Amino acid sequence: MRKPRDFGAELKALEDKARELKTRKVLQLGELVIATGADQLSTDELAGALVAIAETKDTSKREAWAKRGVMFFESRSRRAAPTPERNRRSAPAQPGSAQSPASGTGSQ
């Protein structure tokens, strides 16, 4: 005889996982702001820049920002201890680390 599924427990586990993923994303975004030096901007300046970037439909600007982001992460990789198979942009960051999978930021 099969044990009945505990939908309440499954839902709670999914909510806990979603909360954990959101917390990790917030930490990674904060780490990215600090790593890029954008933490020197006021909250208003940073929010305004992010809104402008998010609203930008100009693909050439977005591609240029993406290239700058790639260069940023590659330069950080070169400064870190070389490790085979290291890909800082796709590896999940651990809380407390300066690693982030986000890219495509920068201003021009």
XYZ file of C-alpha atoms in Angstrom:
108
model
C 0.000 0.000 0.000
C 1.335 3.429 -0.993
C 1.836 6.098 1.577
C -0.375 9.133 0.794
C 1.468 12.222 -0.415
C 1.788 15.058 2.039
C 1.028 17.984 -0.231
C 1.411 20.446 2.632
C 4.956 19.269 3.341
C 5.829 19.288 -0.370
C 4.478 22.833 -0.736
C 6.441 24.007 2.315
C 9.624 22.424 0.907
C 9.080 24.233 -2.420
C 8.437 27.535 -0.641
C 11.610 27.064 1.421
C 13.599 26.330 -1.754
C 12.145 29.409 -3.498
C 13.033 31.571 -0.472
C 16.573 30.150 -0.471
C 17.007 30.864 -4.196
C 15.710 34.421 -3.776
C 18.080 35.020 -0.852
C 21.013 33.704 -2.897
C 20.069 35.958 -5.821
C 19.877 39.012 -3.554
C 23.297 38.200 -2.083
C 24.803 37.710 -5.541
C 23.387 41.011 -6.784
C 24.789 42.785 -3.731
C 28.163 41.152 -4.301
C 28.064 42.243 -7.941
C 27.295 45.844 -6.965
C 30.252 45.830 -4.572
C 32.622 44.032 -6.978
C 31.946 46.546 -9.756
C 32.406 49.528 -7.451
C 28.796 50.588 -7.965
C 28.344 50.642 -4.195
C 30.041 54.056 -4.337
C 26.952 55.437 -6.085
C 23.985 56.753 -4.144
C 20.946 54.498 -4.013
C 19.100 56.929 -6.287
C 21.932 56.953 -8.849
C 22.192 53.175 -8.870
C 18.438 52.695 -9.139
C 18.229 55.263 -11.937
C 21.044 53.604 -13.875
C 19.478 50.170 -13.486
C 16.072 51.447 -14.605
C 17.676 53.075 -17.668
C 19.506 49.855 -18.519
C 16.392 47.736 -18.060
C 14.378 50.068 -20.303
C 17.032 50.195 -23.047
C 15.931 48.462 -26.244
C 19.017 49.519 -28.244
C 20.668 46.171 -28.992
C 24.036 47.728 -29.797
C 24.187 49.326 -26.339
C 23.094 46.087 -24.685
C 25.739 44.136 -26.635
C 28.414 46.665 -25.623
C 27.380 46.332 -21.963
C 27.439 42.548 -22.267
C 30.990 42.684 -23.714
C 32.095 44.903 -20.834
C 30.545 42.438 -18.423
C 32.409 39.542 -20.011
C 35.667 41.507 -19.845
C 34.970 42.342 -16.179
C 34.458 38.695 -15.221
C 37.414 37.519 -17.310
C 39.727 40.050 -15.662
C 38.509 38.886 -12.238
C 39.149 35.278 -13.260
C 42.721 36.091 -14.245
C 43.345 37.764 -10.880
C 42.001 34.744 -8.977
C 44.050 31.592 -8.506
C 43.888 29.651 -11.774
C 41.691 26.592 -11.549
C 40.868 24.319 -14.465
C 37.202 24.348 -15.437
C 36.571 27.691 -13.687
C 33.720 29.673 -15.190
C 32.795 32.466 -12.796
C 29.703 33.514 -14.733
C 27.980 30.127 -14.735
C 29.027 28.652 -11.398
C 26.604 29.356 -8.555
C 28.017 31.792 -6.041
C 28.296 30.730 -2.463
C 27.053 33.105 0.226
C 29.952 35.265 1.336
C 31.921 34.850 -1.882
C 32.637 37.535 -4.465
C 31.483 35.246 -7.250
C 28.352 36.010 -9.248
C 26.721 34.546 -12.332
C 25.266 37.849 -13.448
C 26.718 39.638 -16.426
C 25.918 42.329 -18.909
C 26.221 45.286 -16.563
C 28.187 48.415 -17.060
C 27.545 51.826 -18.449
C 28.389 53.546 -21.652
